[in-house]
Each structure stands twice: as C-alpha cells, then as structure tokens.
Tab-separated table of C-alpha atoms and ligand atoms in Angstrom:
chain	number	residue	atom	x	y	z
A	595	MET	CA	237.918	84.286	107.062
A	596	PHE	CA	236.146	87.728	108.334
A	597	GLN	CA	237.164	90.713	107.339
A	598	TRP	CA	235.939	93.763	109.737
A	599	ASN	CA	235.077	96.801	108.428
A	600	TRP	CA	234.347	98.829	111.794
A	601	LYS	CA	233.155	102.793	111.141
A	602	GLU	CA	234.830	103.792	113.697
A	603	PHE	CA	237.757	102.658	116.526
A	604	LEU	CA	236.116	100.438	119.148
A	605	ILE	CA	237.198	102.091	122.586
A	606	ASN	CA	234.487	100.910	124.300
A	607	PRO	CA	235.999	98.282	126.760
A	608	ASP	CA	232.391	96.268	126.953
A	609	LEU	CA	232.417	96.409	122.796
A	610	VAL	CA	235.824	94.657	122.526
A	611	ALA	CA	234.990	92.121	125.151
A	612	ASP	CA	231.812	91.343	122.688
A	613	VAL	CA	233.690	91.248	119.423
A	614	GLN	CA	235.975	88.751	121.228
A	615	GLN	CA	233.066	86.836	122.240
A	616	LEU	CA	231.688	86.599	118.866
A	617	GLN	CA	234.993	86.553	116.941
A	618	ALA	CA	235.283	83.047	119.568
A	619	MET	CA	232.026	82.129	118.314
A	620	LEU	CA	232.468	82.323	114.595
A	621	GLU	CA	236.086	80.509	114.924
A	622	ASN	CA	234.464	77.252	114.541
A	623	THR	CA	231.329	77.949	112.334
A	624	GLN	CA	231.360	77.063	108.332
A	625	VAL	CA	229.028	79.292	105.823
A	626	SER	CA	227.579	76.639	103.449
A	627	GLU	CA	225.832	77.569	100.360
A	628	ALA	CA	222.514	75.755	101.661
A	629	GLU	CA	219.778	77.447	101.594
A	630	ASP	CA	218.526	78.492	105.501
A	631	ARG	CA	216.292	76.439	107.132
A	632	TRP	CA	214.427	76.107	110.556
A	633	VAL	CA	215.242	72.639	112.332
A	634	TRP	CA	213.345	70.736	115.345
A	635	LEU	CA	216.487	70.117	117.538
A	636	PRO	CA	214.526	67.332	120.129
A	637	ASP	CA	213.405	65.753	117.264
A	638	SER	CA	216.036	62.554	115.113
A	639	SER	CA	214.105	64.004	111.865
A	640	ARG	CA	214.931	67.355	112.316
A	641	GLU	CA	210.902	68.104	111.888
A	642	PHE	CA	209.110	70.108	114.064
A	643	SER	CA	205.277	68.162	114.948
A	644	VAL	CA	203.255	68.860	117.360
A	645	LYS	CA	203.600	65.275	118.403
A	646	ALA	CA	207.713	66.131	118.920
A	647	ALA	CA	206.805	69.427	120.678
A	648	ARG	CA	204.778	66.987	122.882
A	649	LEU	CA	207.221	64.362	123.499
A	650	LEU	CA	209.786	66.893	124.385
A	651	ILE	CA	207.454	68.577	126.775
A	652	ARG	CA	206.561	65.072	128.505
A	653	ALA	CA	209.875	63.779	128.774
A	654	ASN	CA	210.608	64.630	132.030
A	655	VAL	CA	207.099	64.737	133.434
A	656	ASP	CA	206.093	61.481	135.714
A	657	ILE	CA	202.621	61.199	134.611
A	658	SER	CA	202.781	57.073	135.641
A	659	ASP	CA	201.190	57.697	138.798
A	660	ARG	CA	197.953	59.604	137.356
A	661	TYR	CA	194.438	58.070	136.261
A	662	ILE	CA	193.627	58.283	132.640
A	663	MET	CA	190.519	57.369	132.023
A	664	ASP	CA	189.815	54.831	129.268
A	665	TRP	CA	187.655	56.535	126.370
A	666	CYS	CA	185.224	54.292	125.047
A	667	ASN	CA	185.378	55.496	120.875
A	668	TRP	CA	181.620	54.007	120.209
A	669	ILE	CA	179.861	56.348	122.742
A	670	PRO	CA	179.018	60.454	121.966
A	671	ALA	CA	181.781	62.545	123.489
A	672	LYS	CA	179.250	64.101	125.644
A	673	VAL	CA	178.830	60.825	127.904
A	674	ASN	CA	182.612	59.880	127.787
A	675	ILE	CA	183.515	63.629	128.893
A	676	HIS	CA	180.430	63.357	131.674
A	677	LEU	CA	182.345	60.341	133.100
A	678	TRP	CA	185.420	61.943	133.062
A	679	ARG	CA	184.539	64.716	135.372
A	680	THR	CA	182.384	62.370	137.217
A	681	GLU	CA	185.504	60.576	138.234
A	682	LEU	CA	187.125	64.033	138.910
A	683	GLY	CA	183.867	64.443	141.545
A	684	LYS	CA	183.437	67.885	139.313
A	685	ILE	CA	179.807	67.022	138.780
A	686	PRO	CA	177.061	69.599	140.811
A	687	THR	CA	176.157	66.778	143.027
A	688	LYS	CA	174.861	68.432	146.466
A	689	VAL	CA	178.064	67.440	148.310
A	690	THR	CA	179.834	69.015	145.604
A	691	LEU	CA	177.678	72.001	145.668
A	692	LYS	CA	177.923	72.149	149.363
A	693	ASN	CA	181.595	72.128	149.290
A	694	ARG	CA	181.746	75.495	147.290
A	695	ASN	CA	178.955	77.404	149.641
A	696	VAL	CA	176.605	76.818	146.920
A	697	LEU	CA	173.867	74.789	148.560
A	698	LEU	CA	173.294	75.611	152.195
A	699	ASP	CA	170.405	72.893	153.038
A	700	ASP	CA	171.339	68.933	153.325
A	701	PRO	CA	173.059	67.479	150.824
A	702	VAL	CA	171.032	64.832	151.319
A	703	CYS	CA	170.400	62.136	147.939
A	704	PRO	CA	167.430	63.262	146.103
A	705	LEU	CA	166.623	59.527	145.565
A	706	CYS	CA	166.950	57.625	148.479
A	707	GLY	CA	167.076	60.311	151.445
A	708	SER	CA	169.941	58.039	153.478
A	709	GLU	CA	172.888	59.413	152.497
A	710	GLU	CA	174.450	62.073	151.560
A	711	GLU	CA	174.700	62.592	147.357
A	712	THR	CA	178.336	62.312	146.411
A	713	VAL	CA	179.312	60.648	143.256
A	714	ASP	CA	180.200	57.367	144.937
A	715	HIS	CA	176.615	57.635	146.530
A	716	LEU	CA	174.978	58.327	143.392
A	717	PHE	CA	176.505	56.072	140.944
A	718	ILE	CA	177.221	52.805	143.397
A	719	GLY	CA	176.096	52.869	146.831
A	720	CYS	CA	172.661	54.308	145.901
A	721	HIS	CA	169.655	51.519	146.240
A	722	VAL	CA	168.787	53.146	142.443
A	723	ALA	CA	172.283	52.862	141.293
A	724	SER	CA	172.629	48.724	142.263
A	725	VAL	CA	169.550	47.862	141.476
A	726	VAL	CA	170.682	49.498	137.720
A	727	TRP	CA	173.699	47.439	138.243
A	728	ASN	CA	171.907	44.156	139.195
A	729	GLY	CA	169.893	44.832	135.633
A	730	ILE	CA	172.670	45.476	133.827
A	731	SER	CA	174.967	42.498	135.016
A	732	VAL	CA	171.963	40.064	134.700
A	733	TRP	CA	170.791	41.256	131.101
A	734	CYS	CA	175.074	41.758	129.587
A	735	LYS	CA	175.931	37.852	131.358
A	736	ILE	CA	178.372	38.905	133.469
A	737	PRO	CA	179.362	38.623	136.981
A	738	ASN	CA	177.704	41.102	139.489
A	739	ILE	CA	178.975	44.825	138.844
A	740	PHE	CA	180.564	45.713	142.673
A	741	ALA	CA	182.600	49.001	142.934
A	742	PHE	CA	183.791	50.898	145.485
A	743	THR	CA	184.041	54.126	143.254
A	744	VAL	CA	183.566	55.185	140.230
A	745	ARG	CA	187.553	54.602	139.013
A	746	ASP	CA	186.328	50.896	139.674
A	747	LEU	CA	183.383	51.304	137.687
A	748	LEU	CA	185.094	52.299	134.903
A	749	GLY	CA	187.571	49.614	134.946
A	750	ILE	CA	185.301	46.650	135.313
A	751	PHE	CA	185.364	45.549	131.823
A	752	LYS	CA	189.145	44.987	131.694
A	753	GLU	CA	188.759	42.019	134.190
A	754	LEU	CA	186.099	40.423	132.540
A	755	THR	CA	187.128	36.997	130.525
A	756	VAL	CA	185.054	37.521	127.549
A	757	SER	CA	185.910	38.602	123.477
A	758	ASP	CA	187.037	42.021	123.146
A	759	ARG	CA	183.807	43.203	121.276
A	760	LYS	CA	182.067	41.771	124.152
A	761	LYS	CA	184.428	44.068	126.650
A	762	GLU	CA	184.312	47.218	124.446
A	763	ALA	CA	180.078	46.561	124.926
A	764	VAL	CA	180.534	46.602	128.595
A	765	GLN	CA	182.383	49.387	129.037
A	766	GLY	CA	180.147	51.958	127.231
A	767	ILE	CA	176.839	50.162	128.547
A	768	ILE	CA	178.499	51.047	132.409
A	769	MET	CA	179.447	54.628	131.156
A	770	ILE	CA	175.632	55.204	129.428
A	771	ALA	CA	174.343	53.578	132.347
A	772	CYS	CA	175.784	56.264	134.691
A	773	TRP	CA	174.928	58.975	132.024
A	774	ASN	CA	171.550	58.194	132.346
A	775	ILE	CA	171.042	57.449	136.241
A	776	TRP	CA	172.396	61.503	136.148
A	777	ARG	CA	169.738	62.525	133.791
A	778	ALA	CA	167.196	60.712	135.646
A	779	ARG	CA	168.132	62.435	138.998
A	780	ASN	CA	168.310	65.706	137.286
A	781	ASN	CA	164.733	65.117	136.103
A	782	PHE	CA	163.767	64.427	139.333
A	783	VAL	CA	165.332	67.268	141.155
A	784	PHE	CA	164.633	69.813	138.351
A	785	ALA	CA	161.250	68.478	137.006
A	786	ASN	CA	159.486	66.345	139.243
A	787	LYS	CA	159.537	63.712	137.230
A	788	PRO	CA	159.636	59.796	139.369
A	789	VAL	CA	162.546	57.843	138.984
A	790	LYS	CA	161.882	54.603	137.456
A	791	ILE	CA	164.444	52.444	137.354
A	792	ASP	CA	163.529	49.835	134.530
A	793	LYS	CA	163.359	53.114	132.293
A	794	ILE	CA	166.745	53.784	133.427
A	795	ILE	CA	167.392	49.954	132.274
A	796	SER	CA	165.305	49.876	128.908
A	797	GLU	CA	167.025	53.426	127.765
A	798	VAL	CA	170.609	52.236	128.259
A	799	LYS	CA	169.686	49.077	126.432
A	800	ALA	CA	168.250	51.500	123.200
A	801	LEU	CA	170.625	54.122	123.423
A	802	GLY	CA	173.614	51.476	123.607
A	803	HIS	CA	171.969	49.297	120.797
A	804	PHE	CA	171.930	52.982	118.536
A	805	TRP	CA	175.494	53.822	119.382
A	806	PHE	CA	176.805	50.527	119.414
A	807	SER	CA	175.526	49.523	115.525
A	808	ASN	CA	176.546	52.824	113.970
A	809	ARG	CA	179.470	54.145	115.706
A	810	SER	CA	181.361	51.072	116.838
A	811	LYS	CA	183.247	48.943	114.510
A	812	TYR	CA	180.494	46.203	115.173
A	813	LYS	CA	178.060	47.374	113.029
A	814	ASP	CA	176.053	44.438	112.547
A	815	ILE	CA	174.244	44.030	115.874
A	816	GLU	CA	170.919	42.843	115.630
A	817	TRP	CA	168.665	44.458	118.204
A	818	GLY	CA	167.627	40.875	119.349
A	819	ASP	CA	171.201	39.971	119.635
A	820	TRP	CA	171.616	42.828	121.967
A	821	CYS	CA	168.387	42.512	123.975
A	822	SER	CA	169.488	38.694	124.736
A	823	PHE	CA	173.584	40.073	124.566
A	824	VAL	CA	174.315	36.869	122.168
A	825	ASN	CA	176.616	36.491	119.932
A	826	MET	CA	178.708	39.153	122.059
B	1655	ZN	ZN1	171.227	57.390	147.243
C-alpha cells in the first residue's frame, strides 16, 4: 500500500487520470529488498551480450536468400576482403568505372582487348584467367576449374571429393590466384609491366605455401609436397 502525501490538491483532471493510471500499474507491483539491477529480457539468461543483441536484431530478418562468402582463415584479411568486394562487383574494373561515369574510354579488358572488363570476364572469361585456372587445376590435381561467375569460383572447393585439408588449401589457392590476377592487371595498367601467366602461377604457389604453412592448422607441409601437391 502506498500512502500519498500531496503538497496540493489534485484538481487538474489530466493529473487525476495520470494518478489513477499510476495506481493501476502499481497495484500488482511488489517491491523486494533485493538490489536493483538491469536485465536483458530477450535472452533467457537475462544477461546482456553483443551476441544476444545480434540475435534479437536478426530474429525477424530473413537472410536465407543472401549470399555469404566463405571466409578462408589461412589467407590474410586483405585477400579475403578483395574477393568479397570482387564478388559484390565493387572493385574498379573498367566496366565498373564506366558505370560510374569515371571512365570515358572503351571499357575493354586491358589483358586481352577482346571483351569488356567485368569481374566475371577478368577472373574467368579472359584468356589470362583461363590459362591460370588450367595451371592451378593441373598443379592441385583437381578437375579443370570451370565457372560462370566469381561466386561459382569461390564455391568450387566445396564440390571437390577430397580431404578437408585439401579443400581448405584449394579454397585459399583460388582466392590467392584471383588476388594475383588483379595485381598483375594493375601492374600492367598502371606500371606498364607485362603480364606473365607463369609468374602469376608461381607467385600463387609461393605465397600459398608461405601462408598455408604459417597461418593454417596444417603447419607441417613441406615446399616439395606443396609444389607436387602430395599428401594433401
Ligand atoms: Zn580479357
């Protein structure tokens, strides 16, 4: 029970209504002796965490039709992010620049000169890319890499019937190859350095071994085994 102790009479009808509402709310309220604390109602533990907040925000959002790129843990973030942006069409290929009114010339691929430079062309359709993928397939002893889109390319490792270790390796190798094709393309466009496909592939091997043997959970891979892709 509450004993009210007003300084003046309540004559304003709005205030009277407010007080009545307040009394109705307090009717079933029990005040305990326990210390006050904050609780996070959406979680059964009543504890707040960033995860609980994320689950709350996502609870009513259907993201099942959204593409989420598989991150590769043994290659650096810069390579993962490059592929993530590539798949979204956010890297500055000539077609992307033209669509944003940055480039006024013909958006033709600088490597082959035969088609417009989209991400799917540069990383799949271009003859430079197809020779790189052929070399990578032979080296990794997997069926010929074949894709229509960058998204297909990023999912190829999942379709392979090989050990988990080899799947992880191939996932990263494909991403490093895309990164190196982009670097070779930029070196050609901005520094006039000729594109050498065997150099792209040898850099994929060297960087791949360096990162796989230092950053993955499989640290025992020898350079010779990596080059001949045995024991994978
Ligand atoms: Zn091309």
